[in-house]
XYZ file of C-alpha atoms in Angstrom:
580
model
C -49.697 -4.777 -24.011
C -50.460 -6.197 -27.465
C -49.263 -9.647 -26.423
C -51.451 -9.683 -23.309
C -54.612 -8.751 -25.252
C -53.971 -11.498 -27.883
C -53.605 -14.135 -25.217
C -56.930 -13.179 -23.658
C -58.640 -13.501 -27.016
C -57.122 -16.932 -27.543
C -58.139 -18.080 -24.083
C -61.690 -16.831 -24.623
C -61.969 -18.540 -28.012
C -60.691 -21.805 -26.560
C -63.167 -21.559 -23.719
C -66.013 -20.887 -26.128
C -65.055 -23.897 -28.328
C -64.674 -26.168 -25.356
C -68.001 -24.991 -24.032
C -69.634 -25.698 -27.352
C -67.992 -29.141 -27.552
C -68.951 -29.904 -23.998
C -72.507 -28.963 -24.763
C -72.577 -31.210 -27.799
C -71.026 -34.074 -25.858
C -73.577 -33.582 -23.116
C -76.367 -33.733 -25.613
C -74.831 -36.868 -27.120
C -74.524 -38.504 -23.782
C -78.122 -37.698 -23.020
C -79.241 -39.220 -26.281
C -77.141 -42.343 -25.685
C -78.682 -42.736 -22.273
C -82.057 -42.385 -23.851
C -81.166 -45.001 -26.480
C -79.925 -47.427 -23.866
C -83.081 -46.920 -21.923
C -85.084 -47.484 -25.053
C -83.140 -50.714 -25.817
C -83.716 -52.003 -22.301
C -87.336 -51.069 -22.165
C -88.459 -51.841 -25.706
C -86.892 -54.430 -27.952
C -89.555 -53.682 -30.376
C -88.143 -50.357 -30.835
C -84.730 -51.752 -31.851
C -85.340 -50.974 -35.396
C -86.248 -47.539 -34.516
C -83.401 -47.410 -32.170
C -81.041 -48.653 -34.844
C -82.324 -45.975 -37.051
C -82.043 -43.640 -34.258
C -78.534 -44.950 -33.602
C -77.736 -44.546 -37.227
C -79.000 -41.048 -37.080
C -77.116 -40.559 -33.919
C -73.958 -42.063 -35.441
C -74.314 -39.783 -38.329
C -74.837 -36.955 -35.965
C -71.930 -38.191 -33.931
C -69.833 -38.354 -37.056
C -70.825 -34.782 -37.786
C -70.135 -33.884 -34.196
C -66.745 -35.637 -34.289
C -66.008 -33.876 -37.514
C -66.999 -30.660 -35.906
C -64.862 -31.569 -32.890
C -61.923 -32.379 -35.134
C -62.379 -29.084 -36.869
C -62.523 -27.546 -33.461
C -59.284 -29.318 -32.480
C -57.664 -28.197 -35.705
C -58.787 -24.688 -34.905
C -57.379 -25.165 -31.447
C -54.051 -26.277 -32.913
C -54.043 -23.236 -35.160
C -54.916 -21.092 -32.194
C -52.153 -22.776 -30.158
C -49.645 -22.113 -32.927
C -50.856 -18.560 -33.111
C -50.641 -18.364 -29.341
C -47.096 -19.801 -29.351
C -46.083 -17.317 -32.014
C -47.603 -14.503 -30.045
C -45.909 -15.724 -26.829
C -42.596 -15.924 -28.638
C -43.145 -12.451 -30.011
C -44.185 -11.299 -26.559
C -41.035 -12.747 -24.994
C -38.891 -11.067 -27.637
C -40.783 -7.862 -27.052
C -40.375 -8.295 -23.301
C -36.657 -8.885 -23.771
C -36.425 -5.716 -25.829
C -38.479 -3.904 -23.233
C -36.100 -5.068 -20.500
C -33.160 -3.867 -22.532
C -34.916 -0.572 -23.140
C -35.717 -0.411 -19.445
C -32.050 -1.080 -18.561
C -30.945 1.588 -21.031
C -33.509 3.977 -19.611
C -32.445 3.166 -16.042
C -28.794 3.731 -16.997
C -29.704 7.027 -18.637
C -31.807 7.934 -15.611
C -28.921 7.050 -13.288
C -26.555 9.169 -15.378
C -29.030 12.042 -15.464
C -29.661 11.631 -11.730
C -25.901 11.686 -11.021
C -25.531 14.816 -13.098
C -28.473 16.316 -11.277
C -26.928 15.334 -7.899
C -23.555 16.749 -8.963
C -25.229 19.921 -10.168
C -27.163 20.163 -6.911
C -23.984 19.563 -4.907
C -22.107 22.146 -6.970
C -24.984 24.556 -6.491
C -24.919 23.958 -2.730
C -21.147 24.474 -2.682
C -21.498 27.649 -4.708
C -24.239 28.826 -2.402
C -22.044 27.985 0.604
C -19.095 29.784 -1.007
C -21.309 32.733 -1.838
C -22.588 32.787 1.721
C -19.021 32.654 3.071
C -17.993 35.442 0.697
C -20.957 37.540 1.781
C -20.140 36.956 5.453
C -16.473 37.754 4.709
C -17.457 41.015 3.035
C -19.718 41.899 5.950
C -16.915 41.005 8.364
C -14.413 43.273 6.584
C -16.962 46.084 6.400
C -17.604 45.777 10.125
C -13.860 45.867 10.809
C -13.403 48.965 8.672
C -16.326 50.703 10.382
C -15.171 49.737 13.894
C -14.699 52.644 16.293
C -11.473 53.278 18.161
C -11.265 53.045 21.932
C -10.631 56.345 23.744
C -9.652 58.063 20.527
C -7.086 60.772 21.140
C -5.785 59.681 24.515
C -4.897 56.183 23.345
C -3.476 57.579 20.123
C -1.272 59.941 22.098
C 0.018 57.104 24.284
C 0.781 54.869 21.306
C 2.395 57.746 19.420
C 4.691 58.375 22.391
C 5.717 54.705 22.398
C 6.349 54.894 18.660
C 8.402 58.039 19.265
C 10.564 56.093 21.752
C 10.974 53.194 19.292
C 11.787 55.544 16.419
C 14.317 57.439 18.532
C 16.059 54.260 19.733
C 16.118 52.679 16.260
C 17.487 55.818 14.582
C 19.093 58.662 16.551
C 20.128 56.626 19.580
C 21.345 53.689 17.483
C 23.380 56.090 15.329
C 24.870 57.635 18.466
C 25.814 54.192 19.815
C 27.213 53.141 16.424
C 29.519 56.179 16.457
C 30.940 54.871 19.730
C 30.924 51.163 18.826
C 34.740 50.832 19.219
C 34.267 51.389 22.949
C 31.890 48.427 23.230
C 34.272 46.009 21.500
C 32.759 42.559 20.959
C 29.694 43.582 22.967
C 28.605 45.883 20.125
C 27.277 42.915 18.119
C 25.052 41.999 21.079
C 23.349 45.387 20.966
C 21.597 44.515 17.677
C 18.636 42.908 19.496
C 18.284 46.024 21.657
C 17.470 48.026 18.536
C 15.264 45.431 16.818
C 13.804 42.219 18.296
C 13.954 43.061 22.026
C 12.855 46.644 21.368
C 9.829 45.454 19.393
C 8.854 43.037 22.169
C 9.147 45.790 24.737
C 7.116 48.210 22.607
C 4.435 45.583 21.961
C 4.203 44.910 25.694
C 3.889 48.626 26.419
C 1.101 49.037 23.865
C -0.927 46.169 25.321
C -2.318 48.237 28.144
C -4.855 45.472 28.864
C -1.981 43.215 29.952
C -0.329 45.582 32.407
C 0.635 43.921 35.700
C -0.741 40.546 34.568
C 0.821 37.166 33.941
C 0.303 36.215 30.313
C 0.049 32.530 29.414
C -0.048 31.277 25.824
C -1.749 28.000 24.898
C 0.091 26.630 21.890
C 0.094 23.373 19.968
C -1.034 21.511 16.909
C -4.321 21.860 15.072
C -7.262 20.328 17.014
C -5.103 19.449 20.013
C -7.786 20.934 22.276
C -6.263 24.323 23.176
C -9.491 26.299 22.856
C -11.453 23.625 24.747
C -9.035 23.971 27.682
C -9.362 27.750 27.600
C -13.158 27.410 27.530
C -12.995 25.050 30.502
C -11.149 27.724 32.459
C -13.546 30.448 31.315
C -16.763 28.490 31.893
C -15.871 27.593 35.474
C -15.512 31.293 36.226
C -18.502 32.398 34.121
C -20.481 29.772 32.222
C -21.866 32.336 29.766
C -18.430 33.011 28.292
C -16.719 30.862 25.671
C -14.698 30.910 22.488
C -15.833 29.260 19.223
C -14.767 25.603 19.045
C -14.969 23.083 16.214
C -13.336 21.876 13.022
C -14.425 24.953 11.106
C -14.635 27.448 13.970
C -11.128 27.377 15.391
C -8.903 30.102 16.760
C -7.746 31.678 13.536
C -6.196 34.824 15.046
C -4.302 35.157 18.362
C -6.861 36.031 21.015
C -6.111 37.550 24.425
C -8.674 36.884 27.152
C -8.433 38.839 30.402
C -10.586 39.818 33.352
C -12.920 42.800 33.378
C -15.261 44.330 35.923
C -18.026 44.655 33.319
C -20.713 41.967 33.348
C -21.067 41.971 29.575
C -18.004 40.679 27.669
C -16.161 43.288 25.645
C -14.520 42.439 22.342
C -11.808 44.470 20.650
C -9.151 44.008 18.021
C -5.676 45.481 17.866
C -4.609 46.755 14.441
C -1.098 46.649 12.952
C -0.946 50.455 13.249
C -1.529 50.187 17.017
C -5.215 51.073 17.196
C -7.530 49.349 19.666
C -11.010 49.118 18.109
C -14.385 47.944 19.357
C -15.802 44.686 18.007
C -19.313 43.312 18.488
C -19.793 39.807 19.839
C -21.705 38.913 16.687
C -18.778 39.958 14.502
C -16.267 38.192 16.755
C -18.167 34.907 16.488
C -18.184 35.094 12.706
C -14.471 34.494 12.686
C -13.371 31.063 11.564
C -10.775 29.749 9.153
C -13.255 29.422 6.285
C -14.267 33.086 6.558
C -10.676 34.295 6.890
C -9.548 32.199 3.921
C -11.695 34.462 1.733
C -9.939 37.589 3.014
C -6.532 38.310 1.544
C -4.193 40.147 3.905
C -6.264 39.761 7.072
C -3.057 40.537 8.993
C -3.260 44.050 7.535
C -6.540 44.536 9.395
C -6.132 42.545 12.614
C -3.076 41.782 14.698
C -4.775 40.412 17.835
C -8.230 39.951 19.269
C -8.767 41.224 22.810
C -11.601 39.764 24.848
C -12.391 41.054 28.340
C -14.979 39.424 30.584
C -16.005 39.204 34.210
C -14.275 35.999 35.241
C -12.766 35.182 38.636
C -10.380 32.657 37.098
C -8.663 35.431 35.145
C -7.735 37.616 38.103
C -4.216 39.010 37.462
C -4.045 36.634 34.530
C -4.353 36.934 30.766
C -4.637 33.912 28.500
C -3.546 33.878 24.874
C -5.323 31.357 22.643
C -3.419 30.801 19.398
C -3.967 29.295 15.929
C -2.721 25.757 15.460
C 0.824 25.253 14.240
C -0.036 22.155 12.218
C -3.080 23.327 10.267
C -1.035 23.629 7.041
C -1.532 27.372 7.194
C 1.687 29.380 7.006
C -0.064 32.569 8.091
C -1.373 30.753 11.200
C 2.177 29.899 12.240
C 3.479 33.397 11.514
C 0.711 35.030 13.540
C 1.391 32.644 16.418
C 5.183 33.011 16.442
C 4.821 36.793 16.434
C 3.154 36.872 19.843
C 3.925 33.738 21.857
C 7.363 34.820 23.051
C 5.864 37.987 24.538
C 4.127 35.818 27.142
C 5.483 34.765 30.516
C 5.043 31.037 29.845
C 3.971 28.693 27.050
C 1.652 25.699 27.501
C 2.093 23.300 24.586
C -0.995 21.060 24.244
C -0.578 17.503 22.905
C -3.459 15.116 22.141
C -2.719 11.881 24.022
C -4.134 9.983 21.029
C -1.167 11.161 18.940
C 1.009 8.829 21.022
C 3.912 11.292 21.316
C 4.961 14.752 20.194
C 5.160 15.215 16.439
C 8.483 16.077 14.818
C 6.999 19.224 13.278
C 5.968 20.382 16.766
C 9.400 19.608 18.144
C 11.018 21.577 15.318
C 8.804 24.583 16.058
C 9.604 24.460 19.779
C 13.365 24.315 19.122
C 13.357 27.088 16.528
C 10.904 29.632 17.887
C 9.963 29.170 21.540
C 12.039 31.174 24.037
C 9.923 31.177 27.204
C 9.379 28.636 30.038
C 7.671 25.599 28.524
C 4.919 23.431 30.041
C 3.531 20.315 28.352
C -0.200 19.545 28.639
C -1.115 15.969 27.711
C -4.778 16.463 26.803
C -7.808 14.125 26.415
C -6.441 11.612 28.948
C -9.999 10.355 29.561
C -9.726 8.481 26.239
C -6.804 6.271 27.363
C -5.960 3.907 30.207
C -3.512 5.041 32.931
C -0.869 2.719 31.521
C -1.232 4.118 28.011
C -1.057 7.690 29.336
C 2.138 6.919 31.271
C 3.656 5.393 28.149
C 2.869 8.527 26.092
C 4.246 10.821 28.800
C 7.425 8.740 29.078
C 7.928 8.935 25.301
C 7.518 12.719 25.305
C 9.887 13.160 28.265
C 12.578 11.067 26.589
C 12.331 13.135 23.392
C 12.679 16.451 25.220
C 15.557 15.091 27.287
C 17.324 13.878 24.146
C 16.830 17.268 22.463
C 18.027 19.061 25.623
C 14.804 21.111 25.839
C 13.839 22.214 29.334
C 10.251 21.501 30.388
C 8.968 23.085 33.601
C 6.234 20.512 34.201
C 4.078 17.823 32.552
C 0.320 18.149 33.136
C -2.285 15.473 32.393
C -5.679 16.943 31.566
C -9.150 15.969 30.425
C -12.172 18.104 29.660
C -13.845 16.117 32.455
C -11.266 17.331 35.000
C -11.611 20.358 37.208
C -9.981 23.489 35.666
C -8.000 23.758 38.901
C -5.575 21.203 37.414
C -4.506 23.907 34.945
C -5.335 27.022 36.966
C -3.098 26.114 39.909
C -0.184 25.755 37.508
C -1.006 29.068 35.788
C -1.184 31.013 39.031
C 2.173 29.681 40.185
C 3.921 31.351 37.254
C 5.542 34.717 37.876
C 5.908 37.648 35.500
C 9.109 37.121 33.512
C 9.890 40.846 33.691
C 10.373 41.162 29.957
C 9.894 44.936 30.107
C 12.266 45.299 33.049
C 14.835 42.992 31.435
C 14.877 45.064 28.282
C 15.298 48.360 30.140
C 17.952 46.794 32.385
C 19.896 45.568 29.355
C 19.551 48.970 27.699
C 20.671 50.699 30.880
C 23.658 48.325 31.280
C 24.732 49.097 27.718
C 24.409 52.842 28.322
C 26.360 52.688 31.590
C 29.060 50.553 29.983
C 29.418 52.980 27.095
C 29.427 55.979 29.436
C 32.135 54.343 31.508
C 34.283 53.636 28.448
C 33.774 57.130 27.038
C 34.648 58.739 30.348
C 37.704 56.518 30.778
C 38.885 57.314 27.253
C 38.165 61.010 27.789
C 40.151 60.982 31.058
C 43.035 59.098 29.455
C 43.216 61.484 26.507
C 42.990 64.455 28.858
C 46.053 63.178 30.720
C 47.891 62.407 27.473
C 46.984 65.830 26.100
C 48.192 67.500 29.275
C 51.448 65.451 29.233
C 52.204 66.235 25.592
C 51.366 69.905 26.105
C 53.738 70.032 29.123
C 56.475 68.337 27.052
C 55.975 70.807 24.212
C 56.142 73.727 26.606
C 59.329 72.346 28.094
C 60.902 71.887 24.679
C 59.777 75.397 23.697
C 61.357 76.796 26.828
C 64.617 74.941 26.019
C 64.552 76.346 22.483
C 63.938 79.854 23.808
C 66.758 79.395 26.299
C 69.149 78.156 23.613
C 68.163 80.955 21.238
C 68.727 83.508 23.988
C 72.083 81.890 24.794
C 72.928 81.817 21.085
C 72.108 85.509 20.805
C 74.171 86.242 23.905
C 77.247 84.456 22.484
C 76.746 86.198 19.144
C 76.687 89.523 20.934
C 79.845 88.616 22.833
C 81.568 87.619 19.577
C 80.402 90.825 17.969
C 81.668 92.869 20.937
C 84.963 90.990 20.967
C 85.408 91.623 17.256
C 84.442 95.244 17.612
C 86.766 95.790 20.575
C 89.661 93.622 19.355
C 90.156 94.499 15.698
C 92.473 97.450 14.938
C 93.589 98.917 11.660
C 96.933 97.747 10.404
C 99.660 100.280 10.831
C 100.866 100.033 7.281
C 97.783 98.819 5.304
C 94.643 100.888 5.615
C 92.316 98.243 4.187
C 93.333 95.559 6.711
C 92.715 94.906 10.412
C 94.628 92.941 12.987
C 93.670 91.212 16.241
C 95.593 89.852 19.122
C 96.118 86.156 19.383
C 94.220 86.034 22.703
C 91.194 87.736 21.213
C 91.368 85.538 18.118
C 91.322 82.437 20.267
C 88.354 83.817 22.215
C 86.361 84.518 19.052
C 87.308 81.142 17.581
C 86.189 79.308 20.730
C 82.875 81.207 20.826
C 82.127 80.470 17.164
C 83.061 76.791 17.623
C 80.685 76.675 20.619
C 77.898 78.067 18.455
C 78.499 75.706 15.530
C 79.524 72.444 17.180
C 77.510 72.647 20.400
C 74.586 74.975 20.692
C 73.475 74.723 17.067
C 73.116 70.917 17.320
C 71.461 71.235 20.743
C 69.043 73.811 19.336
C 68.279 71.594 16.328
C 67.603 68.627 18.631
C 65.289 70.701 20.807
C 63.424 71.997 17.752
C 62.966 68.397 16.574
C 61.692 67.323 20.003
C 59.388 70.322 20.107
C 58.038 69.421 16.671
C 57.341 65.863 17.796
C 55.703 67.094 20.996
C 53.614 69.616 19.046
C 52.492 66.873 16.632
C 51.577 64.613 19.540
C 49.619 67.458 21.067
C 47.775 67.976 17.771
C 47.057 64.259 17.357
C 45.869 63.682 20.887
C 43.918 66.906 20.765
C 42.020 65.674 17.669
C 41.185 62.426 19.470
C 40.399 64.372 22.609
C 37.995 66.702 20.804
C 36.420 63.707 19.009
C 35.851 61.832 22.280
C 34.709 65.015 23.951
C 32.120 65.551 21.177
C 30.993 61.881 21.277
C 30.746 61.962 25.051
C 28.693 65.156 24.965
C 26.500 63.824 22.127
C 25.914 60.533 23.960
C 24.998 62.339 27.163
C 22.508 64.445 25.199
C 21.041 61.332 23.501
C 20.693 59.611 26.855
C 18.990 62.673 28.277
C 16.556 62.825 25.333
C 15.804 59.089 25.660
C 15.098 59.482 29.370
C 12.752 62.348 28.543
C 10.809 60.302 25.972
C 10.539 57.323 28.339
C 9.358 59.588 31.130
C 6.426 60.694 28.937
C 5.075 57.122 28.996
C 5.736 56.729 32.711
C 8.922 54.672 32.411
C 12.251 55.444 34.044
C 15.573 54.239 32.736
């Protein structure tokens, strides 16, 4: 600012000096013209003119002197101006540097301000998510149970069946495991995995007599969009949340209902079915759930019922993605998918083929009929789609994984492409299969117990008969032994006579002596050995009777106990309307 003001002063001063000089020069020119005119018009005035010229020359000299002074002043002013310009340029340079420094500082401050604003927004977002999460948990905790009492009683009866099978009945079977042989190891699933599947199926009263289809696959493969396509064609006011943030974070069953307004429930780990508002249901996304530790302790499944013709005799299970880098997602999905009648694995055609992580999951965890849905086919040419399908088929063939069918689908297609396939699937009879396997095991064990009981009964009877026979032989031999002893005694009594000459001696005839000797030899050399042999045989028979009797009583007790356990199990199953 200082430099600009100085320059204006200089310019003004120069203008003033030039104006003054111009004025003087103008006056001089006027005088010269006058002199010339005077010379031309009056020679007589030359003298005067010379004088005048002299005066004018003097004046001119003064004027020139003044002009020179003016020029010197102008030079001084120019030097001053140059110095001021130089100073101004230096100042301007410093100002530019200061401006650059200020701009840099401003940029730094602005960045910090932007970062602080971004951090504040993130904290506000996080706070909002936390607040919504807290509200969500509070709403879950305050949720009312459905048909409290009656439903509790039904679930408690199922739990009673499970508890009985896993404890008392399993213990009873374990006591008889030698009669199942190698098949005993196969019964493990009947008391754990298969039993839990059966119980879970029984508790899901909303799935009774319906085909259940699970849509499975990687994160953002389009599972929920397919489900929504099916739902919207049957009732365009019904849909599930879709998007990067609002994805299926918990397994969700969707089935038909006669009510016009959709009903939302959730199934708790302790087998309670509770009412959920639509507003609360739509709050659920992965961001909200990530703020809630142990969500699986509050919710096991969502249950959504709506008036939808496409869901007649059908229930659809929408699942979390397997490839969302969320271990809990995978665990929640694996827990329920194999309870369904069929699994539809959705693959984004833009992936080019099935991912190895997906293939690993299918091989390790999936146990039900598998269908492959190649989704988003509207984004590729027919040739590209065929190439992707061929690649997938070759992989499954190489891995020896059975695939029921390959389905090409686009959100632009009619839902009939999927629905026709869904409605062709039959109930896999999981409940019936479990009860049939349980019944087969019971019948097999009953058969073995009865056969063993019958065999031991015959052995017991045979050994008892043998013992009786040996006892009768012993009794006969003892009686015979006694009889011979009596005969010897009688012979001795009748045969011995006092000696004629020696009072302390007796004599016997040779015939009687031989008779007594033969009888005693018969006792010692024949009957005594025969009696000893019979006693030995009787002892062995008696021991066999005791041994087989112990086994017999053991089998008899096990058989009776098993029959009682079977009877109790049938009674508990009957209470939930199931016959074995």
